[in-house]
mmCIF file of C-alpha atoms and ligand atoms in Angstrom:
data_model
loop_
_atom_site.group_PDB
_atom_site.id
_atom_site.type_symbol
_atom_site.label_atom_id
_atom_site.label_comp_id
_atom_site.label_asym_id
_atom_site.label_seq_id
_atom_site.Cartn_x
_atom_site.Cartn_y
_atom_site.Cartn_z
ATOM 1 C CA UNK A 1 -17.749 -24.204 -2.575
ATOM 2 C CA UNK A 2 -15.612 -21.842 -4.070
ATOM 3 C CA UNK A 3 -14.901 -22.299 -7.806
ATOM 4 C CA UNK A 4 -10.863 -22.852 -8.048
ATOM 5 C CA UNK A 5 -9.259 -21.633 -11.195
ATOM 6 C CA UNK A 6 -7.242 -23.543 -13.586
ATOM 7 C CA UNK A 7 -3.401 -22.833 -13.669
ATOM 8 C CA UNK A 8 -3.479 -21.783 -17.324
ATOM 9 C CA UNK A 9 -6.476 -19.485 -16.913
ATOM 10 C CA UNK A 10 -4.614 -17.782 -14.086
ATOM 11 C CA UNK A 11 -1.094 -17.428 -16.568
ATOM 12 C CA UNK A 12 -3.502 -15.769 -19.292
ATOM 13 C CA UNK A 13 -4.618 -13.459 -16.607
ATOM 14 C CA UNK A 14 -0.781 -12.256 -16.688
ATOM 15 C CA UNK A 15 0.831 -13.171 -19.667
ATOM 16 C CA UNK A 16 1.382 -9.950 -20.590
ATOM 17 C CA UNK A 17 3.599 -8.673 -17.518
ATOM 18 C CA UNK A 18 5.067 -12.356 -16.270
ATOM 19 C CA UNK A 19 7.026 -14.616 -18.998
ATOM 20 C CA UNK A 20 6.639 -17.784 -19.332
ATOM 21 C CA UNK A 21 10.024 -19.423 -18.415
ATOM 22 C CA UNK A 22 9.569 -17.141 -14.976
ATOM 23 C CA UNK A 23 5.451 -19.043 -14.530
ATOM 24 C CA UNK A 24 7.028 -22.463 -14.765
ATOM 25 C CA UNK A 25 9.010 -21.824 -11.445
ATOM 26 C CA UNK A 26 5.542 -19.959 -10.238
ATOM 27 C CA UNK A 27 2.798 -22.825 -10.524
ATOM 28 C CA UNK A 28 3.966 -25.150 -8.186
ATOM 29 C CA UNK A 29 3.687 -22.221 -5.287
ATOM 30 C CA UNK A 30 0.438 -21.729 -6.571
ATOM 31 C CA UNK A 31 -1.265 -24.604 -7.131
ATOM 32 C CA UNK A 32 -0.261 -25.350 -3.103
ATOM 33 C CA UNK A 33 -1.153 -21.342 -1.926
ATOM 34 C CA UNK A 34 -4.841 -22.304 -3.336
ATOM 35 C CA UNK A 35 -5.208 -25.350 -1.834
ATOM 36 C CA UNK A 36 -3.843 -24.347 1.864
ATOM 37 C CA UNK A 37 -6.171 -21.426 1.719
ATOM 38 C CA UNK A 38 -9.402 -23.744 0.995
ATOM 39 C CA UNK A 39 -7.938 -26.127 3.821
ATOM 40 C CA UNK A 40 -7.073 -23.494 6.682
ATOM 41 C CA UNK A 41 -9.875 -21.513 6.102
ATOM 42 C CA UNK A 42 -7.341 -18.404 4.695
ATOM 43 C CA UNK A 43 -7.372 -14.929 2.708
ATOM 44 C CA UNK A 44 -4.470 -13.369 1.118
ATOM 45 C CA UNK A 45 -5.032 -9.788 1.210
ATOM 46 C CA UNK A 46 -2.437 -8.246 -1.321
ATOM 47 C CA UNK A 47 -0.873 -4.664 -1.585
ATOM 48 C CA UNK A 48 -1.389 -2.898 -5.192
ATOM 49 C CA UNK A 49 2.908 -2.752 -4.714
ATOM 50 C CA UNK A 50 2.948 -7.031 -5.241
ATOM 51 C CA UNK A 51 4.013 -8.679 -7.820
ATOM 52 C CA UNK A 52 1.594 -9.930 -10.278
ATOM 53 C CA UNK A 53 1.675 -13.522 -10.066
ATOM 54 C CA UNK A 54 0.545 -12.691 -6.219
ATOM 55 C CA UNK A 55 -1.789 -9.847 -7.032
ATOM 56 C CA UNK A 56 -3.624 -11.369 -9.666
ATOM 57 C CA UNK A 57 -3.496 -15.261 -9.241
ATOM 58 C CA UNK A 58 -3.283 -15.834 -5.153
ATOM 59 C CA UNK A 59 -4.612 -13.019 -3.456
ATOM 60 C CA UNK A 60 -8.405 -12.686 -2.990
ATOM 61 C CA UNK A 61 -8.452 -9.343 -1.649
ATOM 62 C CA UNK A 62 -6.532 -6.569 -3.387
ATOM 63 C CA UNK A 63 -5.872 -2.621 -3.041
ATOM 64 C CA UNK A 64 -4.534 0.525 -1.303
ATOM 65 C CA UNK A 65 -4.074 0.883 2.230
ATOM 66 C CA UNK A 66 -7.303 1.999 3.199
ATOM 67 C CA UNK A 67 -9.027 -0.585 0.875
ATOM 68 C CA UNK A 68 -6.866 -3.127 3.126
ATOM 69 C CA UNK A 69 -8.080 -1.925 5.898
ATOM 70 C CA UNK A 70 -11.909 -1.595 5.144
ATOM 71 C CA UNK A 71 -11.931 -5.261 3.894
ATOM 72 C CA UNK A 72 -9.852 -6.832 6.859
ATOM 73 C CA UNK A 73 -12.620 -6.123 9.144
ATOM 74 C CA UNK A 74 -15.348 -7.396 6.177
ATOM 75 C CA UNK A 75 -13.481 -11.560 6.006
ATOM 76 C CA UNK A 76 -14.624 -14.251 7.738
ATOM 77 C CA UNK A 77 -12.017 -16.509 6.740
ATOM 78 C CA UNK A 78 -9.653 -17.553 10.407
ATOM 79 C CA UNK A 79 -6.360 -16.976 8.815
ATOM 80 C CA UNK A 80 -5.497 -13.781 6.986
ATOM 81 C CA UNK A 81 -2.501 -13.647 5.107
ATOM 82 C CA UNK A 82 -0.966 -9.882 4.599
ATOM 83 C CA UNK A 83 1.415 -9.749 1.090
ATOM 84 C CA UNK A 84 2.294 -5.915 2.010
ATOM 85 C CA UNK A 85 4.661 -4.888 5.109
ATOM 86 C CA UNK A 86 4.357 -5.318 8.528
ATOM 87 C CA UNK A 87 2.505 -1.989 9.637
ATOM 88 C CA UNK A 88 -0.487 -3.330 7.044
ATOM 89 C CA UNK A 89 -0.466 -6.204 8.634
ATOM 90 C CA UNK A 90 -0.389 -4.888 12.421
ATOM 91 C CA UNK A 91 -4.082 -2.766 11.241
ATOM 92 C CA UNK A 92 -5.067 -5.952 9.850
ATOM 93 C CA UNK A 93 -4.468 -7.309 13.633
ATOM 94 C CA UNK A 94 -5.782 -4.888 15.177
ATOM 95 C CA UNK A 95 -9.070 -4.675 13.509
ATOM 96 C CA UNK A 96 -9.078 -9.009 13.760
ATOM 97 C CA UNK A 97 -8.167 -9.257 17.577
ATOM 98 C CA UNK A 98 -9.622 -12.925 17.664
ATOM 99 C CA UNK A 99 -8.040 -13.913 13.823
ATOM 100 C CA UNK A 100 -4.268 -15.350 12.995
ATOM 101 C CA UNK A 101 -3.054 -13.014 10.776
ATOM 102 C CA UNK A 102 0.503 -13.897 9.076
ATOM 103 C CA UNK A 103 2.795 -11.751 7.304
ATOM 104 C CA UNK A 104 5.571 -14.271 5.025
ATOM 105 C CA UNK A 105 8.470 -12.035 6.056
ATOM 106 C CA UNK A 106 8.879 -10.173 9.305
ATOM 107 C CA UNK A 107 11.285 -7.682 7.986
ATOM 108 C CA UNK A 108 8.980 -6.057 5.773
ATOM 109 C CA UNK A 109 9.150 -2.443 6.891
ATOM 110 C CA UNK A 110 8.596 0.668 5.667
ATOM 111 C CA UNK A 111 11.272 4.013 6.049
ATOM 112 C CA UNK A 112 8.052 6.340 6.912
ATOM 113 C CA UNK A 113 7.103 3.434 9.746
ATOM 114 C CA UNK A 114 10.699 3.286 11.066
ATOM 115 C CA UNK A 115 11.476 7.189 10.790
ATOM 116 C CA UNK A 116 8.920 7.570 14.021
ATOM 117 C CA UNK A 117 8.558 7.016 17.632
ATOM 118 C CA UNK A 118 5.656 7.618 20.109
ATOM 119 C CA UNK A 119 8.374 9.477 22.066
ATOM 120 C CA UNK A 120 8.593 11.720 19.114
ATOM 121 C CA UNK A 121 4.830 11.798 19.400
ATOM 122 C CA UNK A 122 5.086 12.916 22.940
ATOM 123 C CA UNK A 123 7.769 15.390 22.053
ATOM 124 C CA UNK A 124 5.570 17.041 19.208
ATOM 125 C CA UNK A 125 2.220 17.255 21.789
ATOM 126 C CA UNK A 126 4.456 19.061 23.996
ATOM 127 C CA UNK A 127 5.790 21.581 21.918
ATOM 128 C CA UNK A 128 2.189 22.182 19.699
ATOM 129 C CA UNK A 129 -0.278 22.014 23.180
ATOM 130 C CA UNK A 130 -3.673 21.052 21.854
ATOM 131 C CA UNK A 131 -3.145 20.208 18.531
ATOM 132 C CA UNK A 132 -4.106 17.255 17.286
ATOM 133 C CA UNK A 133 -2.227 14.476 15.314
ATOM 134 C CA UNK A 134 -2.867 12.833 12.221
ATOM 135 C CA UNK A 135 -0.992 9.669 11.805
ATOM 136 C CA UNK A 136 -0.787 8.118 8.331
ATOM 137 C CA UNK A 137 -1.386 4.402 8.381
ATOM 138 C CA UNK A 138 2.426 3.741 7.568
ATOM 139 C CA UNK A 139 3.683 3.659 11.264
ATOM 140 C CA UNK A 140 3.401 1.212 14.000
ATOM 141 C CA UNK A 141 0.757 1.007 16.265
ATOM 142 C CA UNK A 142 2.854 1.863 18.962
ATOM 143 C CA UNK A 143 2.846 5.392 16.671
ATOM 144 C CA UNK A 144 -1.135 4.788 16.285
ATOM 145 C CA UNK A 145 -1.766 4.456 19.897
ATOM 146 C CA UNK A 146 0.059 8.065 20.625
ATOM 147 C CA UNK A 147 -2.046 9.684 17.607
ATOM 148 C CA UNK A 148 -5.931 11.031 17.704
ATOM 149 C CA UNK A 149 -6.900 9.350 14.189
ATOM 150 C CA UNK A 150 -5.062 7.705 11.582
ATOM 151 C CA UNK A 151 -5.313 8.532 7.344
ATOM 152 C CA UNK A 152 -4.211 7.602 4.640
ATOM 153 C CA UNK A 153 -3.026 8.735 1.001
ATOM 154 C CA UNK A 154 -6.598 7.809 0.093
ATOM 155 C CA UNK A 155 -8.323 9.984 2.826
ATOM 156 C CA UNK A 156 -5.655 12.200 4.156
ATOM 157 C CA UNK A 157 -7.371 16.184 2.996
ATOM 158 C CA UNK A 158 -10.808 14.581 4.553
ATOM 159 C CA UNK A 159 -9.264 13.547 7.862
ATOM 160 C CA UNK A 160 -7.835 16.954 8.258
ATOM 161 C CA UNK A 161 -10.664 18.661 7.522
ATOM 162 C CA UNK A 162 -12.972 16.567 9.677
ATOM 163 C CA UNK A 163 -11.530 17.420 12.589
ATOM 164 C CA UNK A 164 -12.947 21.421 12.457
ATOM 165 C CA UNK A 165 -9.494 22.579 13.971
ATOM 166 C CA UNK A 166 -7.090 25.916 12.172
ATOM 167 C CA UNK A 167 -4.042 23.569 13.069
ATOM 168 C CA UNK A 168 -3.034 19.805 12.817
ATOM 169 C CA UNK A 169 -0.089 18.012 13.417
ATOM 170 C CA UNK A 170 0.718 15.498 10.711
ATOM 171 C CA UNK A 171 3.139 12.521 10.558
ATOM 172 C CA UNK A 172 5.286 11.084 9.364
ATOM 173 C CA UNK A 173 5.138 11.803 5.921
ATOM 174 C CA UNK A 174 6.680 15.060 5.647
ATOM 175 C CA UNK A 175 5.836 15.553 1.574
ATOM 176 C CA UNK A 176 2.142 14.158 1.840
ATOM 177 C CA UNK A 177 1.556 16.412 4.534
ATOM 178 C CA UNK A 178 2.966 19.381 2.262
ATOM 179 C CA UNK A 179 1.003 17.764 -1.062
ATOM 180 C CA UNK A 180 -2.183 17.745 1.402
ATOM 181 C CA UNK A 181 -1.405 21.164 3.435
ATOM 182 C CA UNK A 182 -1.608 22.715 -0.710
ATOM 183 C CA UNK A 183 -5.320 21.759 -1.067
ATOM 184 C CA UNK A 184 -6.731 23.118 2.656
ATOM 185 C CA UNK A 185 -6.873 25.852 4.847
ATOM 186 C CA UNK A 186 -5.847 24.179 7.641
ATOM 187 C CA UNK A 187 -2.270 24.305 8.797
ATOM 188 C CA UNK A 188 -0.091 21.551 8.792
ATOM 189 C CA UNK A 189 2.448 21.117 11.125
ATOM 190 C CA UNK A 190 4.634 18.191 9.435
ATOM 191 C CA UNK A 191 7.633 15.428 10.519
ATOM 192 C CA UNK A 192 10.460 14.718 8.645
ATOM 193 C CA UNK A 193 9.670 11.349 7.505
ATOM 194 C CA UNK A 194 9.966 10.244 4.094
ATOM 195 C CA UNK A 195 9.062 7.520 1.933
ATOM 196 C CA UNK A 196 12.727 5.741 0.304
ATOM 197 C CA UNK A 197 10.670 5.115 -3.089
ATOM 198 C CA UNK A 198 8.834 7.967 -4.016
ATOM 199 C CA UNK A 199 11.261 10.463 -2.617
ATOM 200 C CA UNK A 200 13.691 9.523 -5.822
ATOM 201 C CA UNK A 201 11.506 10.805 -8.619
ATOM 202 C CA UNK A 202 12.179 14.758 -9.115
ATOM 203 C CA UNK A 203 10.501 17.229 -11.183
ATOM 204 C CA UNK A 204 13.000 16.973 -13.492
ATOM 205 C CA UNK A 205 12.299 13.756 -14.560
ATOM 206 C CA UNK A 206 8.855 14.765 -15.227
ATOM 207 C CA UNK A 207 9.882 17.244 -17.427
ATOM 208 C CA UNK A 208 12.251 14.236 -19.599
ATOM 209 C CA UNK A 209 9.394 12.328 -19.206
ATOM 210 C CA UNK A 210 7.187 14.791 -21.156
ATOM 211 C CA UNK A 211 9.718 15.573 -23.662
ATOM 212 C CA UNK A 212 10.490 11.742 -24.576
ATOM 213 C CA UNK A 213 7.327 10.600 -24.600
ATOM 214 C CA UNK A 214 4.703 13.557 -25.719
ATOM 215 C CA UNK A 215 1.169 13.368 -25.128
ATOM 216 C CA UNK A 216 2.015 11.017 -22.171
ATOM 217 C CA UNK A 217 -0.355 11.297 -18.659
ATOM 218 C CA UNK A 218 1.701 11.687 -15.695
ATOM 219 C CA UNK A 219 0.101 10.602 -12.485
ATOM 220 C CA UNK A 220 1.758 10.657 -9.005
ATOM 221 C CA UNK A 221 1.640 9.154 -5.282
ATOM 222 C CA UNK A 222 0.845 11.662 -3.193
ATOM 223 C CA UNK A 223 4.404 10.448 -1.091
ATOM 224 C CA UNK A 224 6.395 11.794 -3.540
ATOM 225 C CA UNK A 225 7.812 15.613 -3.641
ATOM 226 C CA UNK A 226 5.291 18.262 -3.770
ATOM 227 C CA UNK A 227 7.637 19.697 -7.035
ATOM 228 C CA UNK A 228 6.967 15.992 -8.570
ATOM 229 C CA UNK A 229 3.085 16.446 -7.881
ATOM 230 C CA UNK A 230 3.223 19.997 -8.993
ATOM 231 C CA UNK A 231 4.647 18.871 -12.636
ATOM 232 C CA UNK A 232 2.010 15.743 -12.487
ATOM 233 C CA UNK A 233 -1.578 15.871 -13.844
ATOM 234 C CA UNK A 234 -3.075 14.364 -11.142
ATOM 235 C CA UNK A 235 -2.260 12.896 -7.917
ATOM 236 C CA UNK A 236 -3.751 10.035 -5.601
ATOM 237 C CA UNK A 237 -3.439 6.446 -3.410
ATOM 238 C CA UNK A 238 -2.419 3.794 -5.631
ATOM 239 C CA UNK A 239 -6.492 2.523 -5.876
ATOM 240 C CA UNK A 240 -7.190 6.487 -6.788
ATOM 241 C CA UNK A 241 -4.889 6.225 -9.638
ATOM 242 C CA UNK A 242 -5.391 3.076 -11.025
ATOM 243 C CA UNK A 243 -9.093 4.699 -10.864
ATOM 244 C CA UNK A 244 -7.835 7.091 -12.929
ATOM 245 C CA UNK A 245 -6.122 5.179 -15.517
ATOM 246 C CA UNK A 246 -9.220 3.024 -16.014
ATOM 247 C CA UNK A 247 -12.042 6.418 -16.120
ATOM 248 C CA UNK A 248 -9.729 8.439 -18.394
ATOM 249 C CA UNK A 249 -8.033 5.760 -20.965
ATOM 250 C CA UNK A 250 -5.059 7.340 -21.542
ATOM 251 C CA UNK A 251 -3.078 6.351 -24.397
ATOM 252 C CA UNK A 252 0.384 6.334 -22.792
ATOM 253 C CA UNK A 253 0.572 6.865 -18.880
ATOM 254 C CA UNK A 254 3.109 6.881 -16.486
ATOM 255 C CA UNK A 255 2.699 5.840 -12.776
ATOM 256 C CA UNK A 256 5.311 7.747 -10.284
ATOM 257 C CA UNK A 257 5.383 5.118 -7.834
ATOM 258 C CA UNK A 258 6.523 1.908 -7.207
ATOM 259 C CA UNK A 259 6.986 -0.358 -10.268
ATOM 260 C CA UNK A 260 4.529 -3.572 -9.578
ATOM 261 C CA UNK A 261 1.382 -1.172 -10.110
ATOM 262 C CA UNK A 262 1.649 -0.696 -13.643
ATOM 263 C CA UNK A 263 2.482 -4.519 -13.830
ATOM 264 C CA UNK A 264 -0.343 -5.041 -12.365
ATOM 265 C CA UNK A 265 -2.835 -1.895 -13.810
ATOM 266 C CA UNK A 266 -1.860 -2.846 -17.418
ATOM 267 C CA UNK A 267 -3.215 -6.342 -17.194
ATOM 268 C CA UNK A 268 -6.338 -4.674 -17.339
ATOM 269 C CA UNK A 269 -5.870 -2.116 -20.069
ATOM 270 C CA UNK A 270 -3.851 -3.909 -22.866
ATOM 271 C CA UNK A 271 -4.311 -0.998 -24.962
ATOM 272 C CA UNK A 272 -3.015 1.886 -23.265
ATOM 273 C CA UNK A 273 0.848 1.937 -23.220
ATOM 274 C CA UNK A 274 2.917 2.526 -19.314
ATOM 275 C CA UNK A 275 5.972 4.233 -19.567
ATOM 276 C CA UNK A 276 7.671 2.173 -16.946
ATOM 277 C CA UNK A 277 10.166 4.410 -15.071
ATOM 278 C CA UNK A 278 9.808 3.097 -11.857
ATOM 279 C CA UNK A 279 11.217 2.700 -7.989
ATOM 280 C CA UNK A 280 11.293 -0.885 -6.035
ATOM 281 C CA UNK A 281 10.040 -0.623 -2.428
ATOM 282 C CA UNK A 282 12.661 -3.261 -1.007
ATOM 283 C CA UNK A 283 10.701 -4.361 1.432
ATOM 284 C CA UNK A 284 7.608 -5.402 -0.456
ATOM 285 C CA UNK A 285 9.509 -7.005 -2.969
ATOM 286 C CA UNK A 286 10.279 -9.226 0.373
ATOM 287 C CA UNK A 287 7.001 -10.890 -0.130
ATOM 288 C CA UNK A 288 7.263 -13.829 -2.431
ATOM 289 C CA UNK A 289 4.988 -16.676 -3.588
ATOM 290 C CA UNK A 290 7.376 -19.476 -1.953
ATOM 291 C CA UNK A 291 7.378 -17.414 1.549
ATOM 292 C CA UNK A 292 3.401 -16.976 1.155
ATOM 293 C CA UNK A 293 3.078 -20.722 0.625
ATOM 294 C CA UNK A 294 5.674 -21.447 3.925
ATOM 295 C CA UNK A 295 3.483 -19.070 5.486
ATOM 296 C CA UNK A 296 0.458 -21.136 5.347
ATOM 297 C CA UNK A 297 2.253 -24.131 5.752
ATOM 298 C CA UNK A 298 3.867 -22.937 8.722
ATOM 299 C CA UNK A 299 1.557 -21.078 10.136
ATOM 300 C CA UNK A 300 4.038 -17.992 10.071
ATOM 301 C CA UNK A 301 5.434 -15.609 11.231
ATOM 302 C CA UNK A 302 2.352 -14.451 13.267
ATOM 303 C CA UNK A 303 1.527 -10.972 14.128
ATOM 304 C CA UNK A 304 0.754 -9.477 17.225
ATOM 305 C CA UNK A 305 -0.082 -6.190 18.622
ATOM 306 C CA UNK A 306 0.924 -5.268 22.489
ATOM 307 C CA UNK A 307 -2.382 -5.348 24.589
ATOM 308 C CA UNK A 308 -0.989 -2.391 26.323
ATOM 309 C CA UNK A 309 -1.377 -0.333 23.147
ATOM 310 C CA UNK A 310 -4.125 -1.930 20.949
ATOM 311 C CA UNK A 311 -7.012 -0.483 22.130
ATOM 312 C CA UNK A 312 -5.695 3.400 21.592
ATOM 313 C CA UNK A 313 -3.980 1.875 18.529
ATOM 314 C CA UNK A 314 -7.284 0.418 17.320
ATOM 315 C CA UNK A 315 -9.377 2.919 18.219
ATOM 316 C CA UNK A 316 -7.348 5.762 16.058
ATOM 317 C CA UNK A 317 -7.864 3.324 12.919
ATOM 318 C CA UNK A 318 -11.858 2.455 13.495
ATOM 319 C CA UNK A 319 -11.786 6.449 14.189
ATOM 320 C CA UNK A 320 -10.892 7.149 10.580
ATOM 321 C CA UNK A 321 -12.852 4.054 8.883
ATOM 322 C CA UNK A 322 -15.858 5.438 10.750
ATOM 323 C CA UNK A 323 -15.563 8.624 8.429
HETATM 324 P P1 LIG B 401 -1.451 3.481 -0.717
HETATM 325 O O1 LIG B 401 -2.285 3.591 0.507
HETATM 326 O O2 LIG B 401 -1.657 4.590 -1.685
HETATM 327 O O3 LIG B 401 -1.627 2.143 -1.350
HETATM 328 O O4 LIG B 401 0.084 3.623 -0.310
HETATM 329 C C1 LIG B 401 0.730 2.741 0.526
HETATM 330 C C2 LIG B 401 2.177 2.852 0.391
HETATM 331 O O5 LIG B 401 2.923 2.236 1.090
HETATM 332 C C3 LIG B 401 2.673 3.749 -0.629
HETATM 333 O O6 LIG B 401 4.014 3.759 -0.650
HETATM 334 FE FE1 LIG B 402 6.939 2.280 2.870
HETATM 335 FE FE2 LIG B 402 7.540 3.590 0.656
HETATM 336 FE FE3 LIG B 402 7.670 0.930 0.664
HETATM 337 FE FE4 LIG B 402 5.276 2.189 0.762
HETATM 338 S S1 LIG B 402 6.737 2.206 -0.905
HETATM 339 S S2 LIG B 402 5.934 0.472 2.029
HETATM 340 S S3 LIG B 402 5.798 3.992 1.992
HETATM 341 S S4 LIG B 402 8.955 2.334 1.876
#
């Protein structure tokens, strides 16, 4: 049996990012989330974007998308519970066909998911004959089904390269598919999606960054700008730079993404100081402890992928995890 964790062991584990007048309206939600997961048999897998009472005191699997993906297909728990947005959960479906996975709020979305259609798919197939597309995970599986192979920020320059092709098409993100079309030879033919939180930061306010706060690291999601990444020192997936953070100890660091991850990368480095300018993705900030805890409860709101499209959808995911 699985050793359960005392409330006041899991506060110290965040103490530093959550107050304690906020944990007093948490424990409750907890203390239930832990024991519906023992009795329906249930996993929380957690975005690195959730807040830190969820990514550090429910969930039991945490990470970037690809991360997410690799360990959906690794549980044997019956129920798996997706803190993230829908299109996480929907790869979480279709790699667990025969599993109830549950997402606490159906109107988690995602701009890059909602900027593209398979339509559009069709469209771009017909005017680049041949080519083949690269879909980043952030889209539906309608999207997936239309595509050849799926990536993500984690894998995106070793998808395109895999393939052994001069040309790809790559959606929907138009900036990571500039950021990645920098570091290959291959041409990238690119949508016009974008993602509504990393698209704010500008290279400007790298350069303020810099100048307030000298010596300090700058690290970037590979969704933002290409002139943010070009100011940045490095650039990766959310796992790649909390990676990062944790090889090269940085004494002050700032993460250009959204603002939970350095919540949630600090509780592990109380020494090195984040410089918290930050953007909230709206719709993960949907996901709460009370609506994970209705979720189990409830057994909602349950995700399902159209037979008609989950085995092309599927196979363009299991295509890139096979890499
Ligand atoms: P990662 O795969 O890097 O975690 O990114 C997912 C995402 O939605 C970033 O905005
Ligand atoms: Fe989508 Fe951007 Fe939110 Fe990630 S941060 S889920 S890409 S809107």
């Amino acid at each position: 049996m699985n050793h359960v964790p005392s409330l006041s062991s899991l506060y110290d584990r965040v103490s530093r990012v959550v107050p304690k007048a906020e944990w007093m309206f948490f424990e409750d939600d907890v203390r239930a989330i832990l024991d519906l997961k023992r009795r329906r048999n249930a996993v929380i897998l957690a975005h690195n974007y959730q807040t830190p009472e969820i990514f550090h005191c429910v969930a039991d699997i945490v990470g970037d998308s690809l991360a997410l993906a690799r360990k959906a297909v690794e549980t044997d728990a019956e129920v798996i519970v997706l803190a993230g947005v829908h299109f996480m959960a929907e790869t979480a479906k279709l790699l667990n066909p025969a599993k109830t996975v549950l997402i606490p709020d159906m109107g988690a979305g995602c701009s890059l998911a909602e900027s593209i259609t398979p339509e559009d798919v069709a469209l771009l197939r017909q005017a680049h004959p041949g080519v083949p597309v690269i879909t980043y995970v952030n889209t539906s599986a309608a999207v997936k089904a239309a595509s050849d192979i799926c990536c993500t920020s984690g894998n995106a320059r070793q998808i395109v390269e895999s393939l052994g092709v001069p040309r790809v098409i790559m959606i929907p993100d138009e900036f990571l598919a500039r950021n990645v079309a920098k570091e290959t030879d291959v041409e990238i033919i690119a949508w016009h999606g974008h993602c509504e939180v990393h698209e704010l930061f500008t290279a400007a306010d790298v350069r303020q960054l810099r100048e307030n706060h000298p010596g300090v690291m700058v690290l970037a999601h590979p969704e933002c700008p290409p002139e943010v990444v070009a100011e940045a020192d490095f650039a990766g997936s959310t796992a790649v730079m909390s990676d990062y953070v944790g090889a090269h100890r940085p004494a002050r660091v700032v993460l250009l993404t959204e603002c939970s991850m350095s919540d949630n990368v600090s509780v592990h480095h109380p020494d090195i100081e984040f410089i918290r300018p930050c953007n909230l993705c709206p719709h993960m900030k949907r996901i709460t402890l009370s609506n994970i805890r209705e979720a189990l409860e409830l057994n909602r709101h349950e995700v399902t992928v159209d037979p008609a499209i989950a085995a092309d959808a599927r196979r363009a995911v299991e295509r890139m995890l096979a890499l």
